[in-house]
XYZ file of C-alpha atoms in Angstrom:
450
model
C 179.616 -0.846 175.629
C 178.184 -1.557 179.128
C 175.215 -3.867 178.961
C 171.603 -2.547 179.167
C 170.234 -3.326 182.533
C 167.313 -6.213 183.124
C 165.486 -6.046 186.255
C 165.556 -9.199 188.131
C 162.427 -10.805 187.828
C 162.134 -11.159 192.150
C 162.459 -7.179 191.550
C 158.995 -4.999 192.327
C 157.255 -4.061 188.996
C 154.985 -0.862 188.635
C 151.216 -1.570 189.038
C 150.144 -2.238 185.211
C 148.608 1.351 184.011
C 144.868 0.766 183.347
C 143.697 0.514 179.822
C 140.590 2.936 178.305
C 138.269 1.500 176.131
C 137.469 3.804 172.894
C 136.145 4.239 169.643
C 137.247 6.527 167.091
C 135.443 7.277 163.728
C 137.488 7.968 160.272
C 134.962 10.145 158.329
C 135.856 9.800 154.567
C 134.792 11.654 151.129
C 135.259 12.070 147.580
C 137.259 14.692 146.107
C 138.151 15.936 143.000
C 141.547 14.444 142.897
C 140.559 10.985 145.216
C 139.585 9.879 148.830
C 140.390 12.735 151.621
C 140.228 12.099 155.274
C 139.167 14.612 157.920
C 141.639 15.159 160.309
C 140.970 17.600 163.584
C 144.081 19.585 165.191
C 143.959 19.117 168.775
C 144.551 22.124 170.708
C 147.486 23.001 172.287
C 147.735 21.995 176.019
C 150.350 21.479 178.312
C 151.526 18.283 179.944
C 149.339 16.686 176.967
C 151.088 13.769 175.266
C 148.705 14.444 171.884
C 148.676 18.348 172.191
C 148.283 19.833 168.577
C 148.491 16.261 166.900
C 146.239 15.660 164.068
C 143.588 13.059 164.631
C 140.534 11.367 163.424
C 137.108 12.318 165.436
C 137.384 9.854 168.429
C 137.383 9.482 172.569
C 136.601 7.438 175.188
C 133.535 5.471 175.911
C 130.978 6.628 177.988
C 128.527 4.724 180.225
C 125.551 6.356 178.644
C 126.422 4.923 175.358
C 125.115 1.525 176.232
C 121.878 4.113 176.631
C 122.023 4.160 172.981
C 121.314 1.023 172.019
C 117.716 1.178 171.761
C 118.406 4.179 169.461
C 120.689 2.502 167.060
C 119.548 1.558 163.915
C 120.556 -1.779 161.151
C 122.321 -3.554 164.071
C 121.962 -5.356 167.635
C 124.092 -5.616 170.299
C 124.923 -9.591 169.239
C 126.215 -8.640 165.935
C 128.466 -5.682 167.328
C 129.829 -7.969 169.564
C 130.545 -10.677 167.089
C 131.903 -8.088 164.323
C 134.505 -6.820 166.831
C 135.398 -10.185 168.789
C 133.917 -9.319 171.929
C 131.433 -11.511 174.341
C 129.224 -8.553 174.894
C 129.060 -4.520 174.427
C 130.376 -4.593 171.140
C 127.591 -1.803 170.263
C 128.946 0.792 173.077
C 131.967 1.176 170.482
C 129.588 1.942 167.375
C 127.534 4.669 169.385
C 130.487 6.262 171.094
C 132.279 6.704 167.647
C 128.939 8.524 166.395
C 129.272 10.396 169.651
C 132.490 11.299 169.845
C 132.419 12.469 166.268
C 129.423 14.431 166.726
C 130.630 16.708 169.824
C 134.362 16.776 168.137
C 133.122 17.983 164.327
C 129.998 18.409 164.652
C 128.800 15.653 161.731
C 126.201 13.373 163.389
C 125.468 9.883 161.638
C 121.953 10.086 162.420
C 118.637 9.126 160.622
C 115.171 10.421 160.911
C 112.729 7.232 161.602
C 110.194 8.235 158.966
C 112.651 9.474 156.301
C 114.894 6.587 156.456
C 117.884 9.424 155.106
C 120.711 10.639 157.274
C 119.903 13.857 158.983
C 120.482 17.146 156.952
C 121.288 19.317 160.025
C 121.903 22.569 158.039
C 118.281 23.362 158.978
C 118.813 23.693 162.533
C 120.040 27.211 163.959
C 123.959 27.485 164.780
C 123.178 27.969 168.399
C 120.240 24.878 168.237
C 123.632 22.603 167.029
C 126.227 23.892 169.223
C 123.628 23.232 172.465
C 123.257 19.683 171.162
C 127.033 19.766 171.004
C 127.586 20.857 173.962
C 125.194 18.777 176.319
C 126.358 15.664 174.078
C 130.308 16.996 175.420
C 129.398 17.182 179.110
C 129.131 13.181 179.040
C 125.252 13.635 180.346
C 122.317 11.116 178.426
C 121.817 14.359 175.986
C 122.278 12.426 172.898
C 120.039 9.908 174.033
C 117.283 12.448 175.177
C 117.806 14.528 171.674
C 117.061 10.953 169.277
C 113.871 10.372 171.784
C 112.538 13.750 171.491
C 113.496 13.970 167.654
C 112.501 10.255 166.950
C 116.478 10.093 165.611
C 118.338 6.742 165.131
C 121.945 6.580 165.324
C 122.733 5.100 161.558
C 125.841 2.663 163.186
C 124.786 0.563 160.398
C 126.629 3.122 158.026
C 130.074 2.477 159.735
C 132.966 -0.170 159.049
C 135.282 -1.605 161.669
C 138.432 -0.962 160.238
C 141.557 -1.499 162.617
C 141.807 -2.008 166.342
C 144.674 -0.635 168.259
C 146.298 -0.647 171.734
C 148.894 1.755 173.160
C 152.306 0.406 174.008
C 153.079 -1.464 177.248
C 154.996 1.575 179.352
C 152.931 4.809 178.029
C 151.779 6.719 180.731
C 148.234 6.946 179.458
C 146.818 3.206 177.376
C 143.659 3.336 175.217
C 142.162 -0.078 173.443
C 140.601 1.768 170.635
C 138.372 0.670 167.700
C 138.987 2.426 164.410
C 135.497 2.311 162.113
C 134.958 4.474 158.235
C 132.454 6.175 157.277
C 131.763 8.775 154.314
C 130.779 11.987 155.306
C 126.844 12.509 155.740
C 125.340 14.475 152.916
C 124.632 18.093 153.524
C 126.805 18.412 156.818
C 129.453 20.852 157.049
C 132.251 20.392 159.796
C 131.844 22.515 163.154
C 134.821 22.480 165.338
C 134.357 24.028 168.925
C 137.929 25.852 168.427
C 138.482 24.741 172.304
C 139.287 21.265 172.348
C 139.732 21.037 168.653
C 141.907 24.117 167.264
C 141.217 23.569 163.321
C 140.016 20.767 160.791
C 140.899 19.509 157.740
C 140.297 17.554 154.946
C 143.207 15.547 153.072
C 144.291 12.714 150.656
C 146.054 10.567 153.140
C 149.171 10.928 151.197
C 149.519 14.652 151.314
C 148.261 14.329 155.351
C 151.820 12.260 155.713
C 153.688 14.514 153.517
C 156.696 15.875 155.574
C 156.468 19.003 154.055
C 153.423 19.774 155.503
C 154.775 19.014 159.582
C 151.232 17.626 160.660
C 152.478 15.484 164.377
C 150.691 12.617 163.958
C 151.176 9.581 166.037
C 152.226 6.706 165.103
C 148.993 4.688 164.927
C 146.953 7.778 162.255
C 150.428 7.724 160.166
C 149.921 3.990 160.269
C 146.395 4.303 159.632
C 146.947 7.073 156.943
C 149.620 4.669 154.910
C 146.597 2.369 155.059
C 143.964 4.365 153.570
C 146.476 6.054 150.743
C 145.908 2.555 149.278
C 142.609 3.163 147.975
C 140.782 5.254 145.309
C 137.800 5.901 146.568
C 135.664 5.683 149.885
C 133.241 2.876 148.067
C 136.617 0.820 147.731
C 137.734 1.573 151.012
C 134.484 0.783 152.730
C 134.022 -2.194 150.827
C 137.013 -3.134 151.909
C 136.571 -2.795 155.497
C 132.851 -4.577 155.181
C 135.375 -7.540 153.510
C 137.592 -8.013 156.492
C 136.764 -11.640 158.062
C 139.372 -10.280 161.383
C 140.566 -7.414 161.818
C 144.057 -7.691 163.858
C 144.994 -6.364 167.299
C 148.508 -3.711 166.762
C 150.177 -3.321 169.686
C 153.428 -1.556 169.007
C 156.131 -1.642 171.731
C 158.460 1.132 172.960
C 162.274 0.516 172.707
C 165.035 2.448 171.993
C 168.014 3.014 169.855
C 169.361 6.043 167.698
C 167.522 8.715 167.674
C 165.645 7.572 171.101
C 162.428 5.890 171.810
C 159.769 5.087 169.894
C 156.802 2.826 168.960
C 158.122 -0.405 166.836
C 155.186 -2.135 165.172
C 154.018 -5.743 164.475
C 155.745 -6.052 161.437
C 158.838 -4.833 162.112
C 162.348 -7.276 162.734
C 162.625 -6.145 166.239
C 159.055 -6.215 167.305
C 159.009 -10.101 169.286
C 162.348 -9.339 170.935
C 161.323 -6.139 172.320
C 158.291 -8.314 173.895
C 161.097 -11.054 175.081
C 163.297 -8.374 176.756
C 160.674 -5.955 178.002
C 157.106 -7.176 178.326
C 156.358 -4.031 180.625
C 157.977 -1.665 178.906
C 160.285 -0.494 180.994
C 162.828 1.052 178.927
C 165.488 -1.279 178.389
C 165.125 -3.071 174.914
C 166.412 -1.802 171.479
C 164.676 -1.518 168.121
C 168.195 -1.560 166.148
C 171.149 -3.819 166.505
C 174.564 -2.228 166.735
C 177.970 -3.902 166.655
C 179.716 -3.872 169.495
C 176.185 -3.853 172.101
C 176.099 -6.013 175.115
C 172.013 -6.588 175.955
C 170.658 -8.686 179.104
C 168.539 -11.042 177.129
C 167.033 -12.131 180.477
C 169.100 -12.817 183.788
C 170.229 -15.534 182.751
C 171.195 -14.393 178.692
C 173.577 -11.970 177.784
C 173.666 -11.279 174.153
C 177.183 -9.788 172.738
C 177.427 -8.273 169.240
C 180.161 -8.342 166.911
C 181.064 -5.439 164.962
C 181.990 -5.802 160.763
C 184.333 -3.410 159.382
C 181.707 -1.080 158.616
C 180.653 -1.184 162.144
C 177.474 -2.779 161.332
C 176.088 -5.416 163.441
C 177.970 -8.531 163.077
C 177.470 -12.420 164.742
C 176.061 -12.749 167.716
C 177.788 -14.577 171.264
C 175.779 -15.459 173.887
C 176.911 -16.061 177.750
C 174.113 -18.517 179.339
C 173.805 -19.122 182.928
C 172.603 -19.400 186.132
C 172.980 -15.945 187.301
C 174.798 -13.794 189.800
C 177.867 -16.154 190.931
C 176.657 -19.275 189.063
C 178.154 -21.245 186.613
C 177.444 -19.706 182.398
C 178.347 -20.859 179.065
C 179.442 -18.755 176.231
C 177.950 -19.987 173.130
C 180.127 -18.951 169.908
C 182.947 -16.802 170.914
C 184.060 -16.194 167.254
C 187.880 -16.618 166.923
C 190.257 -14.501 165.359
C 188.027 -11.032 166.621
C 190.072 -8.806 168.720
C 187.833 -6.440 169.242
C 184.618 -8.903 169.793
C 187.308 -10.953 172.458
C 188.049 -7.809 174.461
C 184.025 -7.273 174.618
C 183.280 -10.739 175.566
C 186.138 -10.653 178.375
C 184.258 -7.546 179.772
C 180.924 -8.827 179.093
C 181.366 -11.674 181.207
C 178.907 -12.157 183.911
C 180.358 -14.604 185.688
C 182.178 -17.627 186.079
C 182.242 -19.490 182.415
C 182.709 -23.184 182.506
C 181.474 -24.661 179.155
C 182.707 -22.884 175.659
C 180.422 -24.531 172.905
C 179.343 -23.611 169.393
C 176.681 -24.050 167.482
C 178.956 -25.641 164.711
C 179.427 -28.131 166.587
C 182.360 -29.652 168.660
C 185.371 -29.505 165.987
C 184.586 -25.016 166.064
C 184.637 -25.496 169.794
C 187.614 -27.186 170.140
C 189.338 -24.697 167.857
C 187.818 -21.642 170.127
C 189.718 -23.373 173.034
C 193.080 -21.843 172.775
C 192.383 -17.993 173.136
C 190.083 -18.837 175.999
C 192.278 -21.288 178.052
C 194.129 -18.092 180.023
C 191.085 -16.434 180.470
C 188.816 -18.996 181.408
C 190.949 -22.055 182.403
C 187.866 -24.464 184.207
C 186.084 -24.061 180.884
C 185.048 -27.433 179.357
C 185.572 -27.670 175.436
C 184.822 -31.272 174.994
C 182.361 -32.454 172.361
C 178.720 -32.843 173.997
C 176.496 -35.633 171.844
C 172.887 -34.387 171.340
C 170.675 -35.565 174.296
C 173.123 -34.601 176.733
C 172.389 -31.839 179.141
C 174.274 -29.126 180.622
C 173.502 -27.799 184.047
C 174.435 -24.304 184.439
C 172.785 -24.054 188.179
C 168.919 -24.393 188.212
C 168.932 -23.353 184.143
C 169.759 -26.349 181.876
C 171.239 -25.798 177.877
C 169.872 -29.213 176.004
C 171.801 -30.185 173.278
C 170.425 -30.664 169.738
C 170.942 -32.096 166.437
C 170.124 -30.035 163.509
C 168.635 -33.165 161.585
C 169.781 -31.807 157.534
C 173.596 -30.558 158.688
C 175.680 -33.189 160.446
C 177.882 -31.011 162.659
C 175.453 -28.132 163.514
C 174.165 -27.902 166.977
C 171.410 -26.393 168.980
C 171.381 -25.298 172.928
C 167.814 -25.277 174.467
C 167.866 -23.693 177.868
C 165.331 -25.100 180.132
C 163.040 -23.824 181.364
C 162.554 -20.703 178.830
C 162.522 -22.767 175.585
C 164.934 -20.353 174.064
C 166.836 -22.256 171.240
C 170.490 -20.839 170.714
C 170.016 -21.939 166.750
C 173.227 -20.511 165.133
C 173.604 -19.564 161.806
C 171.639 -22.803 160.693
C 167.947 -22.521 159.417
C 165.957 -25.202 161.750
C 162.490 -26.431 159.758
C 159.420 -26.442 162.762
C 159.327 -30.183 162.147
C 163.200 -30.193 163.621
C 161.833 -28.412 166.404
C 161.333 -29.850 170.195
C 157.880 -28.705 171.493
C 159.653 -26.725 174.476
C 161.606 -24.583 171.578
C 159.279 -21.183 172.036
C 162.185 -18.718 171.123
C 164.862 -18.738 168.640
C 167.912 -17.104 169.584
C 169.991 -16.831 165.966
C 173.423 -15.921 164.713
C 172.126 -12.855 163.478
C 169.018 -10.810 163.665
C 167.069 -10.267 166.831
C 165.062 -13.042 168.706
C 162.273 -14.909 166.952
C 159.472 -16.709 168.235
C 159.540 -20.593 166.885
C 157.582 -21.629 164.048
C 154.424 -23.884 165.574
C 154.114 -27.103 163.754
């Protein structure tokens, strides 16, 4: 398999896409068989990346939201701020989500000053509601003249923060967005303008992410959706939100591998490697391992994979070096592979003058033989830890493991990527340069701090 292609790092990168700030509001409610969750179906539109996905009530923010703060009732500006991590403006997300939701479904989250209740707006007129709508949509100071003329307050105090999202590094359009619950105001009915938003509807998360039902959703409602399926009720699901001490930033990042690209999230094994390989996302990292792959690491690492019987993913080989024409290692070749030799012979990017192994000199002294032909400069003599070899500018550190005698560990300066092996290093065993573990098996880690 030809190796995926890394751009050089002297190469020009595309200006980094500008990110959106918004807020998006998750209205919940009670049914008869548990929570549901209204979800709007975007209208179909071309050259849209979201065209008829289902959604939550949501959009960017507008300027005339920080209008709204003298109109926003239970909290300040300081405690906004403070509740979602930011030095200031933290109460432009809470009015924008009542906004947003407002012109999108037509609930509004909204208190009469002498009533202290939310508004009951089924005693305005249809067209008296979809005027409001409308002059809230064209992103004018409406909803700010409407709660000074109507002596409204914007009841923010009635939302949660709940999760706070970012769009992949690489997307052609990137939104920081902060997700907040609510329950559904008493007395509303939903009011979609059939335009922008083609249909609602209200669902048990679970039966939203039911196949069956072929909702598109993106990846961050699904993700949102397998959240809220975990509770039984909106007061447990609010009370859990009004419980959260942080609330986490997810990033996912693009990569591909069978079946194409797509989003890989926090949690999943691939997730810090992707960020290794392709900070920008740019295309070229993988969310699966596959035997037989040959992936720039970097310029300077080139990771080959072994293939089992099965064709799964096997043991990893590394070539290490200094790049184009300079001097590289190759860090356990695996003897006795035919198939995994014939890769690593193609794989080669360059001149290889050091053969070591992680399991220490005796296993590099026995990889010697089927290399000598190919590679006859190569250096197979033991290396004591402390020693350093210079591949060029780039320089592999040896290492002791510390708890196994004859396992080693390459440290390639500068980077601090540790070439670990099949060995399990403790933090404490760690040098403080080690920021990346590059193992056996698996995809790249970041190092345990101490």
């Amino acid at each position: 398999m030809s190796p995926s292609p890394v751009p050089s790092p002297s190469s020009a990168s595309a200006p980094p896409r500008p990110i959106r700030q918004a807020a998006t509001l998750i209205v919940l409610r009670d049914g008869a068989q548990g929570l549901e969750v209204l979800l709007l179906r975007r209208a179909e539109k071309a050259n849209d990346q979201n065209s008829g996905a289902s959604v939550f009530p949501g959009g960017l923010l507008d300027a005339h939201d920080r209008g709204l703060h003298d109109f926003c009732c239970g909290i300040d500006d300081a405690w906004a701020s403070a509740r979602l991590a930011l030095p200031a403006g933290g109460l432009d997300y809470f009015a924008a989500a009542v906004r947003e939701c407002f012109e999108e479904s037509g609930l509004l989250f909204a208190q009469d000053a002498r009533r202290q209740q939310l508004l009951d707006l089924q005693g305005l007129s249809r067209g008296e509601l979809a005027a409001m709508r409308a002059a809230a949509a064209a992103g004018t100071d409406a909803l700010v003249a409407l709660c000074r003329e109507r002596g409204w307050q914007l009841a923010v105090d009635r939302l949660a923060y709940f999760a706070h999202w970012l769009t992949p590094p690489g997307m052609p359009r990137r939104f920081d967005t902060r997700f907040f619950i609510a329950a559904v105001p008493p007395g509303q009915e939903v009011e979609v303008d059939r335009f922008e938003i083609a249909e609602h509807s209200w669902l048990r998360p679970h039966d939203a992410l039911d196949p069956a039902r072929r909702l598109k959703l993106m990846n961050v409602t699904r993700r949102i959706l397998q959240q809220l399926a975990q509770f039984a009720s909106v007061d447990e699901c609010l009370a859990h939100a009004r419980g959260l001490r942080d609330v986490v930033l997810n990033m996912p990042r693009l990569a591909g591998g069978p079946g194409g690209a797509r989003p890989v999230n926090i949690e999943e094994p691939a997730y810090a490697e992707i960020g290794y390989v392709d900070p920008e996302g740019r295309g070229h990292a993988f969310h699966t391992l596959e035997g037989g792959a040959v992936l720039a690491l970097s310029p300077n690492v080139w990771r080959v994979t072994s293939s089992r019987v099965d064709a799964s993913p096997g043991e990893h080989s590394y070539f290490v070096g200094a790049g184009t024409g300079g001097p590289w290692a190759l860090i356990d070749p695996h003897v006795g592979d035919d198939a995994h030799a014939q890769a690593l012979r193609a794989a080669a990017p360059g001149p290889v003058q050091w053969i070591l192994s992680t399991r220490g000199h005796d296993a590099a002294q026995g990889a010697a033989s089927p290399w000598r032909a190919l590679w006859p400069e190569a250096r197979f003599a033991g290396i004591e830890p402390g020693a350093d070899v210079r591949l060029g500018e780039a320089v592999l550190r040896v290492l002791a493991h510390g708890s196994d005698a004859s396992a080693r560990g390459f440290l390639l300066l500068p980077g601090g990527l540790l070439f670990a092996g099949a060995a399990a290093w403790a933090p404490a065993a760690l040098p403080r340069e080690a920021q990346w573990l590059a193992p056996a098996l698996g995809f790249l880690q970041r190092a345990a701090q101490r």
